[in-house]
Short mmCIF file of C-alpha atoms in Angstrom, two decimals:
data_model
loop_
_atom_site.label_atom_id
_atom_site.label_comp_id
_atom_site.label_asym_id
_atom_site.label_seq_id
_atom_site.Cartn_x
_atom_site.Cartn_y
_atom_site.Cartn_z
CA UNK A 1 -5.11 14.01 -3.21
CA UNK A 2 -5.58 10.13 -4.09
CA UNK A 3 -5.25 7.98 -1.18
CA UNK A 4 -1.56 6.78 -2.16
CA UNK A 5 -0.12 9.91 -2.34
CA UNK A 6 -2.00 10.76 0.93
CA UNK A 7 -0.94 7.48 3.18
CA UNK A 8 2.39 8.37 1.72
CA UNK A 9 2.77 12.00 2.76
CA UNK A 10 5.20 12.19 5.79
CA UNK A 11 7.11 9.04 5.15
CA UNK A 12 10.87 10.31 4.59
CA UNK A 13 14.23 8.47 4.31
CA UNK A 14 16.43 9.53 7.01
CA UNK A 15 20.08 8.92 7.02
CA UNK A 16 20.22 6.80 3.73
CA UNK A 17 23.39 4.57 3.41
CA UNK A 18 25.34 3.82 0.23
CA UNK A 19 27.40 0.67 0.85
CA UNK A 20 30.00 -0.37 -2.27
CA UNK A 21 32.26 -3.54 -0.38
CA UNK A 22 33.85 -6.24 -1.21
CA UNK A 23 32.76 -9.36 0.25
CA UNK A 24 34.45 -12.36 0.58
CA UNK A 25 31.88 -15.58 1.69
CA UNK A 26 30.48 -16.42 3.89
CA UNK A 27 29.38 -13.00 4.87
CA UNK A 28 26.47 -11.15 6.37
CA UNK A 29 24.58 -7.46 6.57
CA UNK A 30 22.45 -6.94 9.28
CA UNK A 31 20.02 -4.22 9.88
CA UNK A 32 19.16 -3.26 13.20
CA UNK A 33 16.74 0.01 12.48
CA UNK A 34 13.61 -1.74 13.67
CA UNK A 35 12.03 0.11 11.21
CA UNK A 36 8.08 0.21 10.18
CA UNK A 37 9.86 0.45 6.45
CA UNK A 38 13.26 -0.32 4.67
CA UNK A 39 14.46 -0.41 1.27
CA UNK A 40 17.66 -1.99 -0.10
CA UNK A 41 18.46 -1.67 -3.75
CA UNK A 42 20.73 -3.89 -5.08
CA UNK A 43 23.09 -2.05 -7.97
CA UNK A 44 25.38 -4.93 -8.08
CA UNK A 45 26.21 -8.55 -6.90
CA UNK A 46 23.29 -9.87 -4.96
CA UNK A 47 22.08 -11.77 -1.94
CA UNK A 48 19.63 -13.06 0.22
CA UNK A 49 17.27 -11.22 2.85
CA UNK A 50 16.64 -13.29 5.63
CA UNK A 51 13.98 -11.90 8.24
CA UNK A 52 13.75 -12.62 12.30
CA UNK A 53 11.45 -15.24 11.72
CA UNK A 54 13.81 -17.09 8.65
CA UNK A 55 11.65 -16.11 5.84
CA UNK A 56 14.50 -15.88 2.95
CA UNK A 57 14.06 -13.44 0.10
CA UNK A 58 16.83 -14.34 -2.72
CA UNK A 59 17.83 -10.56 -4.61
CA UNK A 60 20.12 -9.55 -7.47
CA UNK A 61 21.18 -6.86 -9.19
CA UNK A 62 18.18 -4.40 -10.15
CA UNK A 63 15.85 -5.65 -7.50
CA UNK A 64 14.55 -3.11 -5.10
CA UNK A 65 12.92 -5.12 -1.67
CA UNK A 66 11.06 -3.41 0.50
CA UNK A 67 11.22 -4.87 4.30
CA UNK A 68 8.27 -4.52 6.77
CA UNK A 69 9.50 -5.83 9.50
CA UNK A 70 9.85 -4.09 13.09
CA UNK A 71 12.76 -6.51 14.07
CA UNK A 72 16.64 -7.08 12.88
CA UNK A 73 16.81 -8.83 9.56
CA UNK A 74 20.13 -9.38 7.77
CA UNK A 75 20.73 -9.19 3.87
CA UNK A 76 23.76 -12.51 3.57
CA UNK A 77 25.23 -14.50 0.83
CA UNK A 78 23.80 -17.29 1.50
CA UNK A 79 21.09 -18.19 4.14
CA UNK A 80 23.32 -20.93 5.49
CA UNK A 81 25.90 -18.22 6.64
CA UNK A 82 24.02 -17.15 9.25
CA UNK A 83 24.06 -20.41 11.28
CA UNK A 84 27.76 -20.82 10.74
CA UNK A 85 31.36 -18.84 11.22
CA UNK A 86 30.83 -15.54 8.90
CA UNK A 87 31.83 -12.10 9.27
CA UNK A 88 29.23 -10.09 9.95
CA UNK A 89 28.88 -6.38 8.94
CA UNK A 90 25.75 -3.69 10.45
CA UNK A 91 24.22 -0.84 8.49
CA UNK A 92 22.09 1.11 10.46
CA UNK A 93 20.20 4.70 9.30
CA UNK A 94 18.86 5.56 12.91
CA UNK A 95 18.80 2.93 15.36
CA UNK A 96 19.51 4.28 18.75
CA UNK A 97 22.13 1.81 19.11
CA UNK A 98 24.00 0.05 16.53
CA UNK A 99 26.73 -1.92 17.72
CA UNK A 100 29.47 -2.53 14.94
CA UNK A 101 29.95 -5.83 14.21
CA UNK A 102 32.55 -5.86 11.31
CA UNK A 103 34.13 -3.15 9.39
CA UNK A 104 33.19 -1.96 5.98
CA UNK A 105 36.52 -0.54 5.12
CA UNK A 106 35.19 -1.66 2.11
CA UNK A 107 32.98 1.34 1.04
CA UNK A 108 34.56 3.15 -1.69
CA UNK A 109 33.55 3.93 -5.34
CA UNK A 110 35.56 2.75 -8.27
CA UNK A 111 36.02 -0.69 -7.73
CA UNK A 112 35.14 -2.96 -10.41
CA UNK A 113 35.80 -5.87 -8.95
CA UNK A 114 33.08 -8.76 -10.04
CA UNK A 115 32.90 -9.49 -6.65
CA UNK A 116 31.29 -6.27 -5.73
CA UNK A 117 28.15 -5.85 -3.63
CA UNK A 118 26.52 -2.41 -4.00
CA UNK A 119 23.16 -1.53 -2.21
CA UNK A 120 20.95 1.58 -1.13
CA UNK A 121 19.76 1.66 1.99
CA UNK A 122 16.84 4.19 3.48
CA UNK A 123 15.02 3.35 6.49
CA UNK A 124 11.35 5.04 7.30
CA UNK A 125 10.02 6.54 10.16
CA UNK A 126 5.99 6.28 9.79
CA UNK A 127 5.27 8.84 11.84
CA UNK A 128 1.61 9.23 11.80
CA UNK A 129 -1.29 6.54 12.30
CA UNK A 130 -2.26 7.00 8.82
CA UNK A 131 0.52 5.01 7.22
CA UNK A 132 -0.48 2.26 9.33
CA UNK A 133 -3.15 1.85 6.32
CA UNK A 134 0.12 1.51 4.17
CA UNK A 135 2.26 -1.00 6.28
CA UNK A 136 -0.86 -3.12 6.72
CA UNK A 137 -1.29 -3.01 3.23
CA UNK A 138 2.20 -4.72 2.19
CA UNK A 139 3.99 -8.39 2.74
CA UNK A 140 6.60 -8.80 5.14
CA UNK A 141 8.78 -8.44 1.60
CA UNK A 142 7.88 -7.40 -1.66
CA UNK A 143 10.39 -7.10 -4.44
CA UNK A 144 10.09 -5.23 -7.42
CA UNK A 145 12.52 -5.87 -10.62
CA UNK A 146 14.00 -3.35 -12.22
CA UNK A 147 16.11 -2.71 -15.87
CA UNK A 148 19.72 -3.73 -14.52
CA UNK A 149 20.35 -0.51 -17.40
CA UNK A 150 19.31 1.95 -14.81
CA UNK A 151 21.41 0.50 -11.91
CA UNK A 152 25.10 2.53 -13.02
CA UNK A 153 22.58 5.75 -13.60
CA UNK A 154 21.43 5.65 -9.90
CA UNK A 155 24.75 3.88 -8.41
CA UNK A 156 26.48 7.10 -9.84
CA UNK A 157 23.77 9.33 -8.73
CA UNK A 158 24.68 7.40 -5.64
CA UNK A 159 28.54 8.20 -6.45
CA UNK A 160 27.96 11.88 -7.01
CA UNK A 161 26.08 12.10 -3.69
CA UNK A 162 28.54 10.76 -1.77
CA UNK A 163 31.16 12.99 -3.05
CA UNK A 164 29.64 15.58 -2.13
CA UNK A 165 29.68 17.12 1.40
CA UNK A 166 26.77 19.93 1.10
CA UNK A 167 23.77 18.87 1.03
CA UNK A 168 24.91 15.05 -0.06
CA UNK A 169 22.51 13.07 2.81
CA UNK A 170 19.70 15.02 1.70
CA UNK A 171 20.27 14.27 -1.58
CA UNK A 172 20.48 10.60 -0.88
CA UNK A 173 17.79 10.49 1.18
CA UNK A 174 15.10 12.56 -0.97
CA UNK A 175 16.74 9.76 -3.94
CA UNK A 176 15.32 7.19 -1.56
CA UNK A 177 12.17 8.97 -1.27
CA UNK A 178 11.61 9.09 -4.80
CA UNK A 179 12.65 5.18 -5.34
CA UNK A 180 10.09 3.91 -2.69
CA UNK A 181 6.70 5.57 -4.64
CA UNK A 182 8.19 4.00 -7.52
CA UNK A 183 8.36 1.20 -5.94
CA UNK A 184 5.41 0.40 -4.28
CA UNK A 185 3.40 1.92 -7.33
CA UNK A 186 5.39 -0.47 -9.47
CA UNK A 187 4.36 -3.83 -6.81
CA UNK A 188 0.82 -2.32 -6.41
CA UNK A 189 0.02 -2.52 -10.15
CA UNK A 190 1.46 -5.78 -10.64
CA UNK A 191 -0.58 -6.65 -7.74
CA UNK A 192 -3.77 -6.65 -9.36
CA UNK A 193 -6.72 -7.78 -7.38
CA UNK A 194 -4.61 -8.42 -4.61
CA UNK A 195 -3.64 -4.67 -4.34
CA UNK A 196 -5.68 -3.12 -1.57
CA UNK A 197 -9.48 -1.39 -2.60
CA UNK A 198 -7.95 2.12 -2.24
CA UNK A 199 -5.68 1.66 -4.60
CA UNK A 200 -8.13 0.22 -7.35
CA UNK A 201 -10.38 2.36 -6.80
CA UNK A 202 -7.71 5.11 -7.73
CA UNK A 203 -7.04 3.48 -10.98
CA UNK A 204 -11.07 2.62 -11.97
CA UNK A 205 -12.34 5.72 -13.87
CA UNK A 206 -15.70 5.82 -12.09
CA UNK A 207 -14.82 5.38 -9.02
CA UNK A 208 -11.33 7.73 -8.91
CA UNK A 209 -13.10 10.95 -9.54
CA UNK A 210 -15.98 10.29 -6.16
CA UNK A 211 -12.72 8.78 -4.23
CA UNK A 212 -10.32 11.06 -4.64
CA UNK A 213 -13.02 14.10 -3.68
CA UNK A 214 -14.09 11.95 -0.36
CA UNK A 215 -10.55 12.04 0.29
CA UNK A 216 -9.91 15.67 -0.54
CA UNK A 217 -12.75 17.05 1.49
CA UNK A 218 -14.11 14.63 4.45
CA UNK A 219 -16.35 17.19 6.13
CA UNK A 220 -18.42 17.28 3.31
CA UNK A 221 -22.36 15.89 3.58
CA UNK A 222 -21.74 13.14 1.02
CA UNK A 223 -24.45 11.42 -0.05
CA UNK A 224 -24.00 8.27 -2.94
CA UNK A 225 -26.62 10.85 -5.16
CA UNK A 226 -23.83 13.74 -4.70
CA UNK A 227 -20.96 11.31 -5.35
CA UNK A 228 -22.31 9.44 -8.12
CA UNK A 229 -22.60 13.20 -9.57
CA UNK A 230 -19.29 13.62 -8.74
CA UNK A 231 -18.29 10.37 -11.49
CA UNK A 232 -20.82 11.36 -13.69
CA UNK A 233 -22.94 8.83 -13.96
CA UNK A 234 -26.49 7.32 -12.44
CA UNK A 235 -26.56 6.67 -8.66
CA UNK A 236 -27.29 3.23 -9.21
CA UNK A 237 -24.55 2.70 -11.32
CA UNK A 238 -21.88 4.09 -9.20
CA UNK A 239 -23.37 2.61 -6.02
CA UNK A 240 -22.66 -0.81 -7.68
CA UNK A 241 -19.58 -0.30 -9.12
CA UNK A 242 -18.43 1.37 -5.86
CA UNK A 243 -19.35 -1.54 -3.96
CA UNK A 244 -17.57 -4.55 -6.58
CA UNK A 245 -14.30 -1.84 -6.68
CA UNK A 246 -14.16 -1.52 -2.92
CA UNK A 247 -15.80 -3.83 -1.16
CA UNK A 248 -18.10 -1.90 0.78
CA UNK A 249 -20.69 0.71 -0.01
CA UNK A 250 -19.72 3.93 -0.76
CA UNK A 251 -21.05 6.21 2.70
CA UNK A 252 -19.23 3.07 4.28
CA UNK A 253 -15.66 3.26 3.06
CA UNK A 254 -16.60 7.30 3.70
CA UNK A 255 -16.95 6.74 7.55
CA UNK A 256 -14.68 4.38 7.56
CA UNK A 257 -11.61 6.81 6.59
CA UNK A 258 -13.17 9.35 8.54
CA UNK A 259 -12.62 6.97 11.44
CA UNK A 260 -8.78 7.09 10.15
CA UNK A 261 -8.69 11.07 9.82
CA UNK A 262 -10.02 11.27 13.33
CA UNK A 263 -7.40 8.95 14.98
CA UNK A 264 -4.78 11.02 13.20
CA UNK A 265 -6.31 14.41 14.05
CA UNK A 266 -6.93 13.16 17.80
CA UNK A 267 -3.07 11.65 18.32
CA UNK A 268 -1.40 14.90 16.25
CA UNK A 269 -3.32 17.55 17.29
CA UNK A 270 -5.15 19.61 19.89
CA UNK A 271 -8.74 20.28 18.41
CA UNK A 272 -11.43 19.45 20.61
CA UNK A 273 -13.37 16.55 19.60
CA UNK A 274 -16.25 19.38 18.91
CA UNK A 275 -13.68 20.98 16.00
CA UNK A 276 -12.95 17.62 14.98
CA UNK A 277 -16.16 16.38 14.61
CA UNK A 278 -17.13 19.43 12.35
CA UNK A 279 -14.17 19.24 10.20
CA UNK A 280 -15.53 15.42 9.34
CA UNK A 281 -19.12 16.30 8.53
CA UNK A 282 -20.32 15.32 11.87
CA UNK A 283 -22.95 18.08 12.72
CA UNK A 284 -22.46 18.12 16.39
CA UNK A 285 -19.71 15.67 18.96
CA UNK A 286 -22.29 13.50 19.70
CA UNK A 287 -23.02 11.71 16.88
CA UNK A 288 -19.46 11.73 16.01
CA UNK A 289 -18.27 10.20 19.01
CA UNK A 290 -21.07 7.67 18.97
CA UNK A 291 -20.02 6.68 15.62
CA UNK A 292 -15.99 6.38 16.75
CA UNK A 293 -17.06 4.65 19.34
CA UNK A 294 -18.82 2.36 17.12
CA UNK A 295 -15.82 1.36 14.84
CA UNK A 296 -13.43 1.72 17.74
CA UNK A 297 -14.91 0.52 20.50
CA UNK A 298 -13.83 3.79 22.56
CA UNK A 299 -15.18 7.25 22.61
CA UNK A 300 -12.94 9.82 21.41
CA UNK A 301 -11.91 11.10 24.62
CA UNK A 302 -10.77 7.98 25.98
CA UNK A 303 -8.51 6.94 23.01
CA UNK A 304 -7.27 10.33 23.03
CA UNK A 305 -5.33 9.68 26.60
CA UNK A 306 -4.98 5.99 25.84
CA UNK A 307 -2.82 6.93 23.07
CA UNK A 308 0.68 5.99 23.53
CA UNK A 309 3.12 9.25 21.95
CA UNK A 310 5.16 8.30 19.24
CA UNK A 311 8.78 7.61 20.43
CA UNK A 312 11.19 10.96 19.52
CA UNK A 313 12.97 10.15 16.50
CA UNK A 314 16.20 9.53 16.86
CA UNK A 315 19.24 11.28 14.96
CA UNK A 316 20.60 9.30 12.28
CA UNK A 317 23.89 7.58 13.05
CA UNK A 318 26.11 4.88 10.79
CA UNK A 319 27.72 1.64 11.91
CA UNK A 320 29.93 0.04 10.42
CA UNK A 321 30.54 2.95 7.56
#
């Protein structure tokens, strides 16, 4: 599995929203999810995001944002709305409690009206310490531009969805699922060198084949020799291409994500730290624990306990739909 795919696993839409109003200026959205991840797809009219701290992100139709931001941001018509009189609408997909603020009576297909605003809305949980790899990864906003063509194929995907009453949230929400790898594979690639080493290294040709099997199988006794074989080439060559690609020798990024696989192992699960260290290529829990202690500054143990549980996810709910 490459590492995309694999910092992605577990991430699900919950709750999606499908908002078609009419808006009449000065007017507001806010979102009150306090989610690790949202994305808002704009199908028609257009905005501007505007997180806690004022950042202001302008979108229009066939832009896709995604917001990483653990506090209330608001998607408005004009940043200067929000300091002055404005009606004020909330979506929320599961926020424990969203307090409706304005009512969007609004939401109905078939309107044509030019004044139309039409987004998508899916919130993610990021329920494992794994994705934290992910959320680092991105900008407070990134926005990725799509063909305005495809926006009446997904706003009547959207349509048909909605209509539906079996199985319609799931189908929204798997929709949204679907949109944000496109997404972030779409921003990633345009990224470039600013994209993070894991995900170049995916996309170099020597250094995908030797990444993708650390990945696969952890508890293997990699050495650069038996990774170089793995890309085919001389060790020397794929030490130093390694290295430019992802910034750090090869057996280094290799403890380093073992690090990661431990954390998630010790917070999700109840192996022993003896099970866990085998499963990582560790042959016994002391030089495992030495080395997590190393790169964590606690033994394994210790963060075990220290470990705050993940809050219980809370059931979707809808305000002001």
């Amino acid at each position: 599995m490459d590492p995309l795919s694999q910092l992605l696993g577990g991430i699900r839409a919950e709750g999606s929203v499908v908002t078609h109003a009419v808006l009449a200026a000065p007017w507001s959205i806010r979102f009150p999810d306090r989610a690790p991840l949202t994305m808002v797809t704009v199908l028609r009219g257009g905005g501007t995001l505007v997180l806690a701290d004022g950042a202001c992100t302008e979108l229009i139709a066939g832009d896709t944002a995604i917001v990483r931001d653990l506090e209330p941001f608001h998607f408005a018509d004009h940043p200067d709305s929000l300091g002055r009189p404005h009606t004020e609408y909330e979506i929320a997909c599961f926020a424990e409690e969203a307090g409706e603020t304005g009512d969007l009576s609004g939401i109905a297909w078939g309107d044509d009206s030019e004044n139309a605003t039409v987004l998508v809305v899916g919130a993610y949980h990021a329920p494992a310490r794994r994705h934290e790899r992910l959320v680092r990864a991105l900008p407070p906003v990134l926005v990725v531009a799509d063909d305005t063509d495809l926006c009446p194929w997904m706003e009547a995907a959207a349509a048909a969805a909605v209509g539906q009453s079996a199985g319609s949230q799931a189908m929204m929400d798997r929709l949204l699922d679907w949109g944000l790898v496109c997404t972030l594979r779409s921003w990633f690639e345009k990224a470039g060198a600013e994209a993070p080493s894991w995900y170049r290294g995916v996309n170099d040709e020597l250094v995908a084949p030797a990444l993708q099997a650390m990945h696969a199988r952890p508890g293997v006794p990699w050495t650069v020799a038996s990774l170089a074989a793995t890309s085919g080439v001389s060790r020397a060559l794929f030490a130093k291409r390694f290295a430019a690609v992802m910034g750090r020798p090869p057996l280094a990024y290799l403890t380093e994500f073992r690090m990661d696989e431990a954390e998630e192992l010790l917070c999700t699960t109840d192996l022993t730290v003896v099970q866990i260290a085998k499963s990582l290529g560790y042959a016994d829990a002391f030089g495992f624990s030495a080395a997590f202690k190393r790169h964590r500054g606690m033994s394994p143990s210790v963060f075990r306990t220290s470990t705050v549980a993940p809050a219980p996810r809370l059931m979707p709910s809808r305000a002001g739909g």
